Coordinates of C-alpha atoms in Angstrom, one line a residue:
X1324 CA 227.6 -166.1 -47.1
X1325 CA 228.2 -165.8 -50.9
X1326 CA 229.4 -169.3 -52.7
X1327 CA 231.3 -170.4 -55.5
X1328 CA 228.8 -171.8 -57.7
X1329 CA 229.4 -174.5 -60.9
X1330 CA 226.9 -174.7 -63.3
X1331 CA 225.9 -177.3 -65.5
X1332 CA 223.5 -177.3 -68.2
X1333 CA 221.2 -179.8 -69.6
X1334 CA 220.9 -178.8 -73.0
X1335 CA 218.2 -181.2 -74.9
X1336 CA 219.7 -183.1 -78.2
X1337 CA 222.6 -181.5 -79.5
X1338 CA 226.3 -179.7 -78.8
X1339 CA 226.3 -175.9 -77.3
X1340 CA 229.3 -176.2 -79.3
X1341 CA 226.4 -175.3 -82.3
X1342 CA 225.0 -171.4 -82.0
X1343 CA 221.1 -172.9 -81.9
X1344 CA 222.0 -175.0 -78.6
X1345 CA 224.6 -172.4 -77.1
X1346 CA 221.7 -169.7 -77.4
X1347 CA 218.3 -171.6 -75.9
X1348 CA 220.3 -174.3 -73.9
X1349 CA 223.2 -172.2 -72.8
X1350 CA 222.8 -168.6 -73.1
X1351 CA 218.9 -168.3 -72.2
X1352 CA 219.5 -170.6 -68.9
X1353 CA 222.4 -168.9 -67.7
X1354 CA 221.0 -165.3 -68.2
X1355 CA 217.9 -166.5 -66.7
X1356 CA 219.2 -168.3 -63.6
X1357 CA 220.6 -164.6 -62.8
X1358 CA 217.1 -163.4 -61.5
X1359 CA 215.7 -166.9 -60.6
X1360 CA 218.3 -168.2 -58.5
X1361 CA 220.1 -165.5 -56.0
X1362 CA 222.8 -167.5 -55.0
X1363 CA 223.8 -167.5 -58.8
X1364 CA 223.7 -163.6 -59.5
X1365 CA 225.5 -163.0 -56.0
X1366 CA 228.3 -165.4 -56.4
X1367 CA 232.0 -164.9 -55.8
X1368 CA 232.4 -166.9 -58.8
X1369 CA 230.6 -168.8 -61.3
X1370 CA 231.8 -172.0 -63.3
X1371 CA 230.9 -172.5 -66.5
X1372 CA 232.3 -175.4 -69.4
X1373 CA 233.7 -173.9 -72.5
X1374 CA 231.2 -173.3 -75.8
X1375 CA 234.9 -172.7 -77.6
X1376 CA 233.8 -170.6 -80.6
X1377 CA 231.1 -169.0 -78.9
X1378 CA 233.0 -168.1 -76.0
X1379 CA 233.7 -164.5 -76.9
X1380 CA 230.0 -164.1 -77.5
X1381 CA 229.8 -164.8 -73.8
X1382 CA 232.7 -162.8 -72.7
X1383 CA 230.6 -159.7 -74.8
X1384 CA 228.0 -159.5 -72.4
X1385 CA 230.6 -158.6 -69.4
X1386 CA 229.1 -160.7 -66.7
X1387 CA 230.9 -160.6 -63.6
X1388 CA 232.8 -163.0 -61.4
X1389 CA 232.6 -165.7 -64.6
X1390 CA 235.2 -168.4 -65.2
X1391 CA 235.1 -170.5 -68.4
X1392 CA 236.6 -174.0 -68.2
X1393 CA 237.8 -176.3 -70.7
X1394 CA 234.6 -179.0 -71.1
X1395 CA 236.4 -181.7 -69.3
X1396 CA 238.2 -179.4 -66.5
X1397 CA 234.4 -178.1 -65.8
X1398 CA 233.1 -181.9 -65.5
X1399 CA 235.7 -183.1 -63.5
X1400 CA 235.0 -180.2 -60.7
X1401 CA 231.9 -180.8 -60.9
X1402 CA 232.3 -184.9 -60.0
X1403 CA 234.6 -184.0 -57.5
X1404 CA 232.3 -180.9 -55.4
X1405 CA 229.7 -183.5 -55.3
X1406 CA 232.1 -185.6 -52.8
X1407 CA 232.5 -182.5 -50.9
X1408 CA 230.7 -181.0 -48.2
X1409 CA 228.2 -178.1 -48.8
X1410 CA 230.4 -176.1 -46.2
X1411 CA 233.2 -175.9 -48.2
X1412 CA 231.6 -172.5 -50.0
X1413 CA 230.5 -174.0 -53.2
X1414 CA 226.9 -174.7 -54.7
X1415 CA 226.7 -176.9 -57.9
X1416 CA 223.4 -176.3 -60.3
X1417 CA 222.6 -178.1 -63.2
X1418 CA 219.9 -175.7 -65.3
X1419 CA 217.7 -177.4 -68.2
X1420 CA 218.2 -175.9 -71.5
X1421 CA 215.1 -174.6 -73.8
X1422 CA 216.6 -176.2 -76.5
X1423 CA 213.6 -177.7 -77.9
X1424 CA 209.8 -176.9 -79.1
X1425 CA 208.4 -178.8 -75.8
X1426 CA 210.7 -176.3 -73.8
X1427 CA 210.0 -173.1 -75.0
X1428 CA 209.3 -170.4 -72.8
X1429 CA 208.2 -166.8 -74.0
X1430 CA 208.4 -165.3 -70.0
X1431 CA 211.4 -166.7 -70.5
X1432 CA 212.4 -165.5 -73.5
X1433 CA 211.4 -162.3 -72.7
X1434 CA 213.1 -162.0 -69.9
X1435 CA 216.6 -162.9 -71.2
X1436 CA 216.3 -160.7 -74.3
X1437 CA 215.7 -158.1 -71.7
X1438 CA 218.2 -158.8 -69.7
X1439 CA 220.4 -158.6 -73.1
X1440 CA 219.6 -155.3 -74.2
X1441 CA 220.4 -153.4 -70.9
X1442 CA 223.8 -155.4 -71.0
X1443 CA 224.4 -154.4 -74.7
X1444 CA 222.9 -151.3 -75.1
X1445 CA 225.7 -149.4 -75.8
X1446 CA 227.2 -152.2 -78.2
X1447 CA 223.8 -152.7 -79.8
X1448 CA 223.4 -149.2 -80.6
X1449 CA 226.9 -149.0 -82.5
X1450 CA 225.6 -152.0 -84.5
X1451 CA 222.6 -150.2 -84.9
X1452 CA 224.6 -146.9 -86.5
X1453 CA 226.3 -149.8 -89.1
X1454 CA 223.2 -151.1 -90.3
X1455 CA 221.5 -148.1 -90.6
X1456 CA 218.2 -147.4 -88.6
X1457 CA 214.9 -147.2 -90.3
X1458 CA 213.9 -144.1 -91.4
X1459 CA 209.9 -142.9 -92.1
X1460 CA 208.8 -143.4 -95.2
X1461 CA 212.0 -146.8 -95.9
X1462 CA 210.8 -149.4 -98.2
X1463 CA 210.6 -152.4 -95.9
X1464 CA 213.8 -154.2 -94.8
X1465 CA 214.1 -157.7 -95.5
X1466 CA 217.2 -159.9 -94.4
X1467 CA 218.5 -162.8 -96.3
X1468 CA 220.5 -165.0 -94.3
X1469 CA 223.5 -167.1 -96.3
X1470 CA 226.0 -169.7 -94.8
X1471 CA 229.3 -169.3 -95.1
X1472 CA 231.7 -172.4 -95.4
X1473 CA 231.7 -174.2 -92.3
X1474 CA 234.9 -173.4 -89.3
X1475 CA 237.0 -175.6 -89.0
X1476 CA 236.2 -176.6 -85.8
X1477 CA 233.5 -178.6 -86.8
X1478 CA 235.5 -180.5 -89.5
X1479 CA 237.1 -182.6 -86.8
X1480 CA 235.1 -185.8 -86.5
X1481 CA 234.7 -185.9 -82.6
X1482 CA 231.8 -188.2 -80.5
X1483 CA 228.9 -186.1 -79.5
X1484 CA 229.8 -183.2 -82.2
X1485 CA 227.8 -182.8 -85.5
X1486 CA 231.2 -182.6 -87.9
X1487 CA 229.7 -179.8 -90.3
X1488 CA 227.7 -176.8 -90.1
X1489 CA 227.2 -173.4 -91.8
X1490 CA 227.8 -174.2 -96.3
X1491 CA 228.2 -178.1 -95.2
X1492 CA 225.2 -178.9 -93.5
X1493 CA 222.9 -177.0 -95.7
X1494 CA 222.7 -174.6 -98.6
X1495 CA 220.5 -173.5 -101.2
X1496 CA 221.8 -174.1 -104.6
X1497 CA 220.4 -170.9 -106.2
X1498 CA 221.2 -168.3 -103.4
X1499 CA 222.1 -165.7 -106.0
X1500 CA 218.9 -166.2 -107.8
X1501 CA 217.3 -165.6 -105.0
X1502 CA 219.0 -162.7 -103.9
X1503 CA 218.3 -161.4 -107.4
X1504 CA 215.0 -161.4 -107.2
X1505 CA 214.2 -159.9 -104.0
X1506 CA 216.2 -156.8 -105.1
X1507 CA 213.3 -155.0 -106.3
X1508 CA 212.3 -151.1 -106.1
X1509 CA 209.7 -151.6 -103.3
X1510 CA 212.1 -153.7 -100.9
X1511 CA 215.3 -152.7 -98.9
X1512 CA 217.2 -155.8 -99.0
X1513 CA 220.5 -156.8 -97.0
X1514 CA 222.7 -160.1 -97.3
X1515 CA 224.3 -161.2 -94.4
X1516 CA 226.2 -164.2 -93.2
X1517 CA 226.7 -164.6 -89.7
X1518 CA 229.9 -166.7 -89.1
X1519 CA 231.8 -164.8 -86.8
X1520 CA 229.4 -161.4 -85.9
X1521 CA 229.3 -160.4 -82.5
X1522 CA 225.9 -161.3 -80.4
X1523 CA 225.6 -157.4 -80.3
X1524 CA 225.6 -157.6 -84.0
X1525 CA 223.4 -160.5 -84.9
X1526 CA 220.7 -158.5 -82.1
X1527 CA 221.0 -155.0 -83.9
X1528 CA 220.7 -156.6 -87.2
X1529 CA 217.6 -158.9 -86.5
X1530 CA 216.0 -155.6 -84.6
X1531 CA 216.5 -153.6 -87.6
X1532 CA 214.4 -156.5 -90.4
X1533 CA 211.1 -156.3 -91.4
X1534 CA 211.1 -159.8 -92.9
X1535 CA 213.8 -162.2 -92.2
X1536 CA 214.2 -164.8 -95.1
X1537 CA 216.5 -168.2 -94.0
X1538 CA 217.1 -171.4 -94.7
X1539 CA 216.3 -173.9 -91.2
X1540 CA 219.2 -173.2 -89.6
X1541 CA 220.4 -171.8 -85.9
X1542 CA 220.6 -168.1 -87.3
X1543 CA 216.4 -168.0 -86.8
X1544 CA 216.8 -168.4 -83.2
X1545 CA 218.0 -164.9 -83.3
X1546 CA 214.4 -164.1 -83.5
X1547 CA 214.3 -163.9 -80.2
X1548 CA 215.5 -160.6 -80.9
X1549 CA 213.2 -159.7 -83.7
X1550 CA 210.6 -156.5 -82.9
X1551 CA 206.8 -158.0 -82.4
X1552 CA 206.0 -156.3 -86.3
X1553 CA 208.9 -158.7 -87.8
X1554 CA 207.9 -162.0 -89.8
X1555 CA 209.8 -164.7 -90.9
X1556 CA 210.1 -166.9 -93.6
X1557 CA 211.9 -170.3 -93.4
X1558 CA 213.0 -172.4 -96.2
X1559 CA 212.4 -175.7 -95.5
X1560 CA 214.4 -178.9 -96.6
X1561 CA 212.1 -181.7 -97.6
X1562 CA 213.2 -185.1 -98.7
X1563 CA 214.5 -188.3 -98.2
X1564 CA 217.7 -187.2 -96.5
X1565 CA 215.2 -185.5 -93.7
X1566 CA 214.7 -187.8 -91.0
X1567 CA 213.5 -185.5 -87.9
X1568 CA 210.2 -183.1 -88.2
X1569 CA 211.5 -179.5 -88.7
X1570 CA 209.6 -177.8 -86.3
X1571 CA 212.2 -175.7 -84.2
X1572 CA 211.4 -172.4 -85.7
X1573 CA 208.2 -172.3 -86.6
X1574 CA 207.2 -173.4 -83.2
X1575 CA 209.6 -170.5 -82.0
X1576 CA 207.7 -167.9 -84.1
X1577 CA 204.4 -169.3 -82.5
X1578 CA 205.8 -169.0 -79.2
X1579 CA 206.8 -165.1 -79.7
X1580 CA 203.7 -164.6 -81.7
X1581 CA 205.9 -163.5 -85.5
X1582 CA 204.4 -163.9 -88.2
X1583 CA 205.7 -166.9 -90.1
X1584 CA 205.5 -168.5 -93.4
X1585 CA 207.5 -171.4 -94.9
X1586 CA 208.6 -172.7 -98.6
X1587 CA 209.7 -175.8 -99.0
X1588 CA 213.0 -177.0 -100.6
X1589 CA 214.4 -179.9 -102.3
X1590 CA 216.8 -181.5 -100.2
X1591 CA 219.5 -179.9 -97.7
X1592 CA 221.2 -178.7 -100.4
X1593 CA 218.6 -178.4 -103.3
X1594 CA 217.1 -174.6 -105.1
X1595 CA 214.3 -173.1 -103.6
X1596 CA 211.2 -171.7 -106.2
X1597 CA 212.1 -168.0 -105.7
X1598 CA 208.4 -167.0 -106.6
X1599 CA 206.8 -169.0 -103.6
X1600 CA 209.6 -166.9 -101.5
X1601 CA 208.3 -163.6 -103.0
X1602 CA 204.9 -164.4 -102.5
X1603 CA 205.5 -165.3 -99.0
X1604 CA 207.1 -161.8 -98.2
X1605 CA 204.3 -159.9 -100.0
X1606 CA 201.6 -161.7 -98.3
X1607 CA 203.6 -160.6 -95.2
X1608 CA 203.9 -157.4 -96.1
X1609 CA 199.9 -157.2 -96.6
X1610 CA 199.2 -157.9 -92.8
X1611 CA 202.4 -155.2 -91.6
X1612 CA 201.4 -152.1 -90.3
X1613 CA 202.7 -149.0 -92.3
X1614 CA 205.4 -146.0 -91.0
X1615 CA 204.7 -142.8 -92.3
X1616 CA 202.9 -144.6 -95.7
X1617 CA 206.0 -147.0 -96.1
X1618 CA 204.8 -150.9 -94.2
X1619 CA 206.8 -152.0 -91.3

């Protein structure tokens, strides 16, 4: 007999209304659940709450027999199905989330992104033609992530929502300094903000970096997507305004074995010493294997 299903998810210490926690406590459970739990991936149809911005990222992938439900609609099913019989041809799961260094997963991980590509192929490879693939003999690629100004979505102040993100929450004060300075001969640099891209997008354009340069911010966790060869280096607010250990990404490089280096900054909103963040990327470089004499 195929169900109706309702899903919940447990997401650990923050909104999926933010892209880290829609990703690894959203995203990565419910594309997961698909080959761990069968009466998931054979349902008539599946109930999910609203992430609201992120919700055409989720409508990308084409997943069948899904229904998205305003937050509060979702929760009020889900109380009332729990008064109701099982024989009324719905199942109600509630998933953990991976949304958090303790909870990190690499089968996992590996899984979804897998499951990710053979859904997107087609998309990814588009993305893929707009970037530009690598070619033998490329100086490396390096990706410097910037914020744009935050939506307005997250302006509103609302309980349980962080009321800024992207350019509010965190910046680096000499951006185009920075930018200046890894626009050298032997590098093949590429400025992007991500505000907006399609999941397709942000997974062509992390497959296609050598090194990824960002501030701590939810755009790293699209190193799930990264090749094995790819490294990473994090700018890392440090001050008195930092309350919480920020450990998210590094630990996520760990767990998918990247390469990772850090450089710390002054503040959430400080500069960042440009020649600690070239010295990071050519120490990088050093341990990359080489393409046709150019490294990887």
């Amino acid at each position: 007999m195929r169900y109706h299903v309702h899903l919940t998810f447990k997401n650990r210490g923050g909104s999926v209304e933010h892209y880290y926690h829609f990703v690894l406590g959203y995203l990565v459970p419910l594309l997961n659940s698909l080959g761990e739990i069968g009466e998931v991936a054979a349902a008539r149809r599946v109930y999910l709450r609203s992430c609201v911005l992120f919700d055409p990222l989720l409508m990308e992938i084409e997943l069948p027999n899904l229904r998205i439900l305003p937050r509060r609609l979702h929760k009020w099913l889900g109380s009332f199905l729990r008064i109701l019989p099982e024989s009324l041809s719905f199942r109600c799961f509630k998933m953990r989330g991976f949304d958090t260094p303790s909870a990190y997963d690499p089968h996992v991980f590996r899984n979804v992104s897998k499951i990710l590509r053979e859904k997107l192929q087609e998309k990814i490879d588009h993305a893929a033609d707009e970037i530009g693939r690598p070619e033998a003999g490329m100086a490396p690629r390096v990706l410097l992530i910037d914020r744009a100004a935050p939506h307005t979505h997250y302006l509103a102040r609302r309980k349980g929502r962080t009321p800024s993100a992207g350019s509010g929450r965190r910046s680096i004060a000499n951006v185009d300094a920075l930018e200046e300075a890894l626009r050298l001969p032997g590098l093949n640099l590429r400025v992007e903000t991500l505000e907006g891209k399609s999941l397709a997008f942000q997974i062509a354009l992390f497959q296609s970096a050598d090194i990824i340069v960002a501030q701590h911010g939810a755009a790293l966790c699209n190193m799930l997507w990264s090749r094995p060869s790819t490294a990473i280096v994090e700018i890392l607010p440090r001050g008195a305004d930092i309350t919480r250990p920020l450990n998210h990404f590094s630990e996520l490089a760990g767990c998918l074995r990247l390469a990772y280096r850090s450089v710390a900054q002054d503040g959430r909103h400080g500069a960042v010493d440009v020649t600690q963040v070239t010295e990071a990327i050519h120490q990088l470089l050093q341990m990359m294997p080489t393409r046709g004499g150019a490294v990887l």
